Amino acid sequence: KAGVTQTPRYLIKTRGQQVTLSCSPISGHRSVSWYQQTPGQGLQFLFEYFSETQRNKGNFPGRFSGRQFSNSRSEMNVSTLELGDSALYLCASSVNGDTQYFGPGTRLTVL
Amino acid sequence: QQPVQSPQAVILREGEDAVINCSSSKALYSVHWYRQKHGEAPVFLMILLKGGEQKGHEKISASFNEKKQQSSLYLTASQLSYSGTYFCGTIAGGSNYKLTFGKGTLLTVNP
């Protein structure tokens, strides 16, 4: 089976802009979770989608949003980018939120 | 609430053993262990469900003490390839499969 894929792999944006990241889960996986990873903070949970519904949400501002499509692919959107949003954004897929398999991540740099 | 990992970092020589601990203040349903090498995505190692079972493969094993809400990862006869950051993730009972990660333990194995 193909693994989790994320696009794009790298992004450079400026403050105030908006960005959309994409994640394609492993075939058959209905759960997609998103994490923000920064040095010293580890993996911070953003949200989880299961069968097109947001099932869990982390403690991030409303500028961070997501959605999941009927084919389980998921997108994450960040509006009004801030310098502090620079991070590696990882998505992970699982059958039902249990064992999660991570994608390679999208490295976002906000200038 | 984020699980607490200890130690934050450990340096070993090849062939030495290490223990990484993970504790939570919440009643846990499961504990997940991942390893992340620099510049790569986290890779799933193993999952432990409540019940105190111990799991392992090759020279890496883990235990889960349900009464104390603690898990330990044991690396025996370490190899250079074991180097990386180890994360524990926990799913608390009633959390609707929300996986929360600790800040990680940086393991360095030297020749």
PDB file of C-alpha atoms in Angstrom:
ATOM      1  CA  LYS A   1       0.000   0.000   0.000  1.00  0.00           C
ATOM      2  CA  ALA A   2       1.156   3.506  -0.665  1.00  0.00           C
ATOM      3  CA  GLY A   3       1.932   5.547   2.421  1.00  0.00           C
ATOM      4  CA  VAL A   4       0.550   8.866   3.546  1.00  0.00           C
ATOM      5  CA  THR A   5       1.361  11.674   1.136  1.00  0.00           C
ATOM      6  CA  GLN A   6       1.421  15.390   1.812  1.00  0.00           C
ATOM      7  CA  THR A   7       1.656  18.278  -0.592  1.00  0.00           C
ATOM      8  CA  PRO A   8       3.410  20.556  -0.920  1.00  0.00           C
ATOM      9  CA  ARG A   9       6.549  19.486   0.924  1.00  0.00           C
ATOM     10  CA  TYR A  10       7.823  23.041   1.355  1.00  0.00           C
ATOM     11  CA  LEU A  11       6.095  26.403   1.451  1.00  0.00           C
ATOM     12  CA  ILE A  12       7.262  29.951   1.976  1.00  0.00           C
ATOM     13  CA  LYS A  13       4.641  32.567   2.762  1.00  0.00           C
ATOM     14  CA  THR A  14       4.548  36.055   4.186  1.00  0.00           C
ATOM     15  CA  ARG A  15       2.666  37.284   7.211  1.00  0.00           C
ATOM     16  CA  GLY A  16      -1.020  37.833   6.620  1.00  0.00           C
ATOM     17  CA  GLN A  17      -1.278  35.354   3.778  1.00  0.00           C
ATOM     18  CA  GLN A  18      -3.310  32.173   3.778  1.00  0.00           C
ATOM     19  CA  VAL A  19      -2.136  28.640   3.103  1.00  0.00           C
ATOM     20  CA  THR A  20      -3.746  25.280   2.319  1.00  0.00           C
ATOM     21  CA  LEU A  21      -2.001  21.976   2.944  1.00  0.00           C
ATOM     22  CA  SER A  22      -3.145  18.641   1.576  1.00  0.00           C
ATOM     23  CA  CYS A  23      -2.953  15.101   2.926  1.00  0.00           C
ATOM     24  CA  SER A  24      -3.829  11.816   1.231  1.00  0.00           C
ATOM     25  CA  PRO A  25      -4.207   8.959   3.714  1.00  0.00           C
ATOM     26  CA  ILE A  26      -3.398   5.303   3.285  1.00  0.00           C
ATOM     27  CA  SER A  27      -6.089   3.541   1.311  1.00  0.00           C
ATOM     28  CA  GLY A  28      -8.828   2.308   3.618  1.00  0.00           C
ATOM     29  CA  HIS A  29      -7.981   4.700   6.437  1.00  0.00           C
ATOM     30  CA  ARG A  30     -10.872   6.899   7.446  1.00  0.00           C
ATOM     31  CA  SER A  31      -9.179   8.966  10.130  1.00  0.00           C
ATOM     32  CA  VAL A  32      -6.781  11.821   9.412  1.00  0.00           C
ATOM     33  CA  SER A  33      -5.080  13.805  12.142  1.00  0.00           C
ATOM     34  CA  TRP A  34      -3.003  16.947  11.821  1.00  0.00           C
ATOM     35  CA  TYR A  35      -0.084  17.985  14.026  1.00  0.00           C
ATOM     36  CA  GLN A  36       2.179  20.993  14.277  1.00  0.00           C
ATOM     37  CA  GLN A  37       5.774  20.274  15.151  1.00  0.00           C
ATOM     38  CA  THR A  38       8.190  22.946  16.342  1.00  0.00           C
ATOM     39  CA  PRO A  39      11.515  22.589  18.166  1.00  0.00           C
ATOM     40  CA  GLY A  40      10.928  22.210  21.882  1.00  0.00           C
ATOM     41  CA  GLN A  41       7.155  21.815  21.610  1.00  0.00           C
ATOM     42  CA  GLY A  42       7.011  18.332  20.191  1.00  0.00           C
ATOM     43  CA  LEU A  43       3.923  17.249  18.312  1.00  0.00           C
ATOM     44  CA  GLN A  44       0.994  19.559  18.979  1.00  0.00           C
ATOM     45  CA  PHE A  45      -2.384  18.130  18.024  1.00  0.00           C
ATOM     46  CA  LEU A  46      -4.454  20.326  15.722  1.00  0.00           C
ATOM     47  CA  PHE A  47      -7.510  18.272  14.834  1.00  0.00           C
ATOM     48  CA  GLU A  48      -8.739  14.903  13.673  1.00  0.00           C
ATOM     49  CA  TYR A  49     -11.264  14.094  10.999  1.00  0.00           C
ATOM     50  CA  PHE A  50     -13.119  10.825  10.716  1.00  0.00           C
ATOM     51  CA  SER A  51     -15.563  10.127   7.902  1.00  0.00           C
ATOM     52  CA  GLU A  52     -15.684  13.812   6.914  1.00  0.00           C
ATOM     53  CA  THR A  53     -16.490  14.980  10.455  1.00  0.00           C
ATOM     54  CA  GLN A  54     -14.178  16.731  12.866  1.00  0.00           C
ATOM     55  CA  ARG A  55     -14.002  14.344  15.785  1.00  0.00           C
ATOM     56  CA  ASN A  56     -11.325  15.983  17.920  1.00  0.00           C
ATOM     57  CA  LYS A  57      -9.833  19.424  18.157  1.00  0.00           C
ATOM     58  CA  GLY A  58      -6.686  20.748  19.799  1.00  0.00           C
ATOM     59  CA  ASN A  59      -6.059  24.130  21.401  1.00  0.00           C
ATOM     60  CA  PHE A  60      -5.294  26.211  18.351  1.00  0.00           C
ATOM     61  CA  PRO A  61      -6.944  29.469  17.288  1.00  0.00           C
ATOM     62  CA  GLY A  62      -9.728  29.551  14.751  1.00  0.00           C
ATOM     63  CA  ARG A  63      -7.252  30.597  12.053  1.00  0.00           C
ATOM     64  CA  PHE A  64      -6.474  26.900  11.792  1.00  0.00           C
ATOM     65  CA  SER A  65      -9.185  24.904  10.098  1.00  0.00           C
ATOM     66  CA  GLY A  66      -9.543  21.713   8.175  1.00  0.00           C
ATOM     67  CA  ARG A  67     -11.848  19.479   6.281  1.00  0.00           C
ATOM     68  CA  GLN A  68     -12.057  15.962   4.975  1.00  0.00           C
ATOM     69  CA  PHE A  69     -13.504  14.808   1.715  1.00  0.00           C
ATOM     70  CA  SER A  70     -15.526  11.706   0.917  1.00  0.00           C
ATOM     71  CA  ASN A  71     -12.385   9.936  -0.328  1.00  0.00           C
ATOM     72  CA  SER A  72     -10.768  10.595   3.109  1.00  0.00           C
ATOM     73  CA  ARG A  73      -8.301  13.120   1.709  1.00  0.00           C
ATOM     74  CA  SER A  74      -7.919  16.050   4.031  1.00  0.00           C
ATOM     75  CA  GLU A  75      -6.902  19.676   3.768  1.00  0.00           C
ATOM     76  CA  MET A  76      -5.730  22.046   6.430  1.00  0.00           C
ATOM     77  CA  ASN A  77      -6.005  25.807   6.083  1.00  0.00           C
ATOM     78  CA  VAL A  78      -4.252  28.531   8.018  1.00  0.00           C
ATOM     79  CA  SER A  79      -5.438  32.074   7.496  1.00  0.00           C
ATOM     80  CA  THR A  80      -3.719  35.347   8.385  1.00  0.00           C
ATOM     81  CA  LEU A  81      -0.352  33.698   8.833  1.00  0.00           C
ATOM     82  CA  GLU A  82       1.892  34.763  11.707  1.00  0.00           C
ATOM     83  CA  LEU A  83       5.636  34.271  12.124  1.00  0.00           C
ATOM     84  CA  GLY A  84       4.932  31.755  14.881  1.00  0.00           C
ATOM     85  CA  ASP A  85       3.090  29.509  12.444  1.00  0.00           C
ATOM     86  CA  SER A  86       6.413  28.476  10.918  1.00  0.00           C
ATOM     87  CA  ALA A  87       6.621  24.760  11.605  1.00  0.00           C
ATOM     88  CA  LEU A  88       6.510  21.266  10.197  1.00  0.00           C
ATOM     89  CA  TYR A  89       2.905  20.221   9.681  1.00  0.00           C
ATOM     90  CA  LEU A  90       2.366  16.496   9.814  1.00  0.00           C
ATOM     91  CA  CYS A  91      -0.694  14.536   8.981  1.00  0.00           C
ATOM     92  CA  ALA A  92      -1.276  10.975  10.083  1.00  0.00           C
ATOM     93  CA  SER A  93      -3.855   8.468   8.977  1.00  0.00           C
ATOM     94  CA  SER A  94      -5.353   5.525  10.782  1.00  0.00           C
ATOM     95  CA  VAL A  95      -8.198   3.124  10.435  1.00  0.00           C
ATOM     96  CA  ASN A  96     -10.064   4.551  13.394  1.00  0.00           C
ATOM     97  CA  GLY A  97      -7.763   6.874  15.335  1.00  0.00           C
ATOM     98  CA  ASP A  98      -5.656   4.062  16.754  1.00  0.00           C
ATOM     99  CA  THR A  99      -2.245   3.289  15.232  1.00  0.00           C
ATOM    100  CA  GLN A 100      -1.310   6.353  13.231  1.00  0.00           C
ATOM    101  CA  TYR A 101       0.946   6.453  10.205  1.00  0.00           C
ATOM    102  CA  PHE A 102       2.594   9.754   9.471  1.00  0.00           C
ATOM    103  CA  GLY A 103       3.239  11.475   6.198  1.00  0.00           C
ATOM    104  CA  PRO A 104       6.547  13.231   5.418  1.00  0.00           C
ATOM    105  CA  GLY A 105       5.167  16.618   6.440  1.00  0.00           C
ATOM    106  CA  THR A 106       4.952  20.088   4.940  1.00  0.00           C
ATOM    107  CA  ARG A 107       7.606  22.560   6.048  1.00  0.00           C
ATOM    108  CA  LEU A 108       5.969  25.993   6.281  1.00  0.00           C
ATOM    109  CA  THR A 109       8.100  29.100   6.618  1.00  0.00           C
ATOM    110  CA  VAL A 110       6.408  32.419   7.300  1.00  0.00           C
ATOM    111  CA  LEU A 111       8.473  35.518   6.551  1.00  0.00           C
TER     112      LEU A 111
ATOM    113  CA  GLN B   1      -3.144  17.019  28.990  1.00  0.00           C
ATOM    114  CA  GLN B   2       0.270  16.205  27.562  1.00  0.00           C
ATOM    115  CA  PRO B   3       2.045  13.105  28.919  1.00  0.00           C
ATOM    116  CA  VAL B   4       5.409  13.697  30.554  1.00  0.00           C
ATOM    117  CA  GLN B   5       8.474  11.943  29.201  1.00  0.00           C
ATOM    118  CA  SER B   6      11.781  11.394  30.952  1.00  0.00           C
ATOM    119  CA  PRO B   7      14.611  11.784  30.458  1.00  0.00           C
ATOM    120  CA  GLN B   8      14.602  14.624  27.925  1.00  0.00           C
ATOM    121  CA  ALA B   9      17.821  13.344  26.400  1.00  0.00           C
ATOM    122  CA  VAL B  10      20.153  10.395  26.781  1.00  0.00           C
ATOM    123  CA  ILE B  11      23.503   9.531  25.236  1.00  0.00           C
ATOM    124  CA  LEU B  12      24.606   5.921  24.929  1.00  0.00           C
ATOM    125  CA  ARG B  13      27.459   3.941  23.528  1.00  0.00           C
ATOM    126  CA  GLU B  14      26.632   1.119  21.173  1.00  0.00           C
ATOM    127  CA  GLY B  15      25.551  -1.956  23.097  1.00  0.00           C
ATOM    128  CA  GLU B  16      24.270  -0.095  26.159  1.00  0.00           C
ATOM    129  CA  ASP B  17      20.698  -0.178  27.404  1.00  0.00           C
ATOM    130  CA  ALA B  18      18.224   2.660  27.922  1.00  0.00           C
ATOM    131  CA  VAL B  19      14.809   3.188  29.445  1.00  0.00           C
ATOM    132  CA  ILE B  20      12.439   5.994  28.450  1.00  0.00           C
ATOM    133  CA  ASN B  21       9.471   6.728  30.657  1.00  0.00           C
ATOM    134  CA  CYS B  22       6.088   8.227  29.907  1.00  0.00           C
ATOM    135  CA  SER B  23       3.528   9.190  32.523  1.00  0.00           C
ATOM    136  CA  SER B  24       0.070  10.677  32.426  1.00  0.00           C
ATOM    137  CA  SER B  25      -2.267  12.219  34.970  1.00  0.00           C
ATOM    138  CA  LYS B  26      -5.267  10.732  33.184  1.00  0.00           C
ATOM    139  CA  ALA B  27      -6.633   7.194  33.062  1.00  0.00           C
ATOM    140  CA  LEU B  28      -5.273   5.805  29.832  1.00  0.00           C
ATOM    141  CA  TYR B  29      -6.833   3.598  27.213  1.00  0.00           C
ATOM    142  CA  SER B  30      -3.624   3.103  25.256  1.00  0.00           C
ATOM    143  CA  VAL B  31      -0.007   4.194  24.916  1.00  0.00           C
ATOM    144  CA  HIS B  32       1.745   4.541  21.559  1.00  0.00           C
ATOM    145  CA  TRP B  33       5.474   4.761  20.940  1.00  0.00           C
ATOM    146  CA  TYR B  34       7.059   6.416  17.892  1.00  0.00           C
ATOM    147  CA  ARG B  35      10.600   7.161  16.793  1.00  0.00           C
ATOM    148  CA  GLN B  36      11.520  10.124  14.639  1.00  0.00           C
ATOM    149  CA  LYS B  37      14.873  10.481  12.950  1.00  0.00           C
ATOM    150  CA  HIS B  38      16.123  13.911  12.023  1.00  0.00           C
ATOM    151  CA  GLY B  39      14.334  15.262   8.967  1.00  0.00           C
ATOM    152  CA  GLU B  40      11.948  12.322   8.768  1.00  0.00           C
ATOM    153  CA  ALA B  41       8.396  11.587   9.842  1.00  0.00           C
ATOM    154  CA  PRO B  42       7.665   9.742  13.092  1.00  0.00           C
ATOM    155  CA  VAL B  43       7.545   5.984  12.661  1.00  0.00           C
ATOM    156  CA  PHE B  44       5.225   3.776  14.686  1.00  0.00           C
ATOM    157  CA  LEU B  45       6.991   1.336  17.027  1.00  0.00           C
ATOM    158  CA  MET B  46       4.262  -0.238  19.122  1.00  0.00           C
ATOM    159  CA  ILE B  47       0.960   0.232  20.901  1.00  0.00           C
ATOM    160  CA  LEU B  48       0.039  -0.940  24.378  1.00  0.00           C
ATOM    161  CA  LEU B  49      -3.529  -1.260  25.518  1.00  0.00           C
ATOM    162  CA  LYS B  50      -4.594  -1.087  29.131  1.00  0.00           C
ATOM    163  CA  GLY B  51      -4.037  -4.383  30.844  1.00  0.00           C
ATOM    164  CA  GLY B  52      -0.347  -4.140  31.722  1.00  0.00           C
ATOM    165  CA  GLU B  53       0.865  -6.206  28.796  1.00  0.00           C
ATOM    166  CA  GLN B  54       4.386  -5.914  27.566  1.00  0.00           C
ATOM    167  CA  LYS B  55       5.189  -5.814  23.888  1.00  0.00           C
ATOM    168  CA  GLY B  56       8.304  -5.761  21.857  1.00  0.00           C
ATOM    169  CA  HIS B  57      10.120  -6.586  18.718  1.00  0.00           C
ATOM    170  CA  GLU B  58      13.795  -7.311  18.347  1.00  0.00           C
ATOM    171  CA  LYS B  59      15.558  -5.456  21.141  1.00  0.00           C
ATOM    172  CA  ILE B  60      12.924  -2.802  21.772  1.00  0.00           C
ATOM    173  CA  SER B  61      10.108  -3.548  24.182  1.00  0.00           C
ATOM    174  CA  ALA B  62       7.632  -1.616  26.283  1.00  0.00           C
ATOM    175  CA  SER B  63       5.403  -2.029  29.291  1.00  0.00           C
ATOM    176  CA  PHE B  64       2.279  -0.273  30.486  1.00  0.00           C
ATOM    177  CA  ASN B  65       1.394   0.033  34.163  1.00  0.00           C
ATOM    178  CA  GLU B  66      -2.301   0.781  34.120  1.00  0.00           C
ATOM    179  CA  LYS B  67      -2.501   1.529  37.845  1.00  0.00           C
ATOM    180  CA  LYS B  68       0.202   4.180  37.660  1.00  0.00           C
ATOM    181  CA  GLN B  69      -0.691   5.401  34.137  1.00  0.00           C
ATOM    182  CA  GLN B  70       2.915   4.937  33.182  1.00  0.00           C
ATOM    183  CA  SER B  71       4.670   3.313  30.280  1.00  0.00           C
ATOM    184  CA  SER B  72       8.327   2.521  29.764  1.00  0.00           C
ATOM    185  CA  LEU B  73      10.218   1.838  26.563  1.00  0.00           C
ATOM    186  CA  TYR B  74      13.222  -0.461  26.892  1.00  0.00           C
ATOM    187  CA  LEU B  75      16.047  -0.425  24.370  1.00  0.00           C
ATOM    188  CA  THR B  76      18.584  -3.168  24.923  1.00  0.00           C
ATOM    189  CA  ALA B  77      21.989  -3.567  23.324  1.00  0.00           C
ATOM    190  CA  SER B  78      21.466  -0.300  21.477  1.00  0.00           C
ATOM    191  CA  GLN B  79      22.546   0.093  17.880  1.00  0.00           C
ATOM    192  CA  LEU B  80      23.523   3.237  15.992  1.00  0.00           C
ATOM    193  CA  SER B  81      20.215   3.003  14.124  1.00  0.00           C
ATOM    194  CA  TYR B  82      18.321   3.531  17.377  1.00  0.00           C
ATOM    195  CA  SER B  83      19.318   7.188  17.447  1.00  0.00           C
ATOM    196  CA  GLY B  84      16.414   9.587  17.141  1.00  0.00           C
ATOM    197  CA  THR B  85      13.680  11.240  19.139  1.00  0.00           C
ATOM    198  CA  TYR B  86      11.232   8.928  20.856  1.00  0.00           C
ATOM    199  CA  PHE B  87       7.698  10.100  21.449  1.00  0.00           C
ATOM    200  CA  CYS B  88       5.037   8.524  23.551  1.00  0.00           C
ATOM    201  CA  GLY B  89       1.443   9.252  22.666  1.00  0.00           C
ATOM    202  CA  THR B  90      -1.499   8.554  24.908  1.00  0.00           C
ATOM    203  CA  ILE B  91      -5.199   8.106  24.408  1.00  0.00           C
ATOM    204  CA  ALA B  92      -7.156   8.760  27.573  1.00  0.00           C
ATOM    205  CA  GLY B  93     -10.340   6.935  28.375  1.00  0.00           C
ATOM    206  CA  GLY B  94     -13.332   8.824  27.033  1.00  0.00           C
ATOM    207  CA  SER B  95     -11.195  11.087  24.854  1.00  0.00           C
ATOM    208  CA  ASN B  96     -12.736   9.896  21.610  1.00  0.00           C
ATOM    209  CA  TYR B  97      -9.402   8.602  20.285  1.00  0.00           C
ATOM    210  CA  LYS B  98      -7.531  11.874  20.720  1.00  0.00           C
ATOM    211  CA  LEU B  99      -3.819  10.989  20.638  1.00  0.00           C
ATOM    212  CA  THR B 100      -1.681  13.387  22.688  1.00  0.00           C
ATOM    213  CA  PHE B 101       2.095  13.270  22.447  1.00  0.00           C
ATOM    214  CA  GLY B 102       4.799  13.992  24.963  1.00  0.00           C
ATOM    215  CA  LYS B 103       7.659  16.367  24.140  1.00  0.00           C
ATOM    216  CA  GLY B 104       9.973  13.547  23.195  1.00  0.00           C
ATOM    217  CA  THR B 105      13.245  12.026  24.355  1.00  0.00           C
ATOM    218  CA  LEU B 106      16.341  12.546  22.224  1.00  0.00           C
ATOM    219  CA  LEU B 107      18.403   9.360  22.129  1.00  0.00           C
ATOM    220  CA  THR B 108      21.915   9.467  20.728  1.00  0.00           C
ATOM    221  CA  VAL B 109      23.869   6.264  20.246  1.00  0.00           C
ATOM    222  CA  ASN B 110      27.591   6.721  19.659  1.00  0.00           C
ATOM    223  CA  PRO B 111      30.086   4.113  18.364  1.00  0.00           C
TER     224      PRO B 111
END
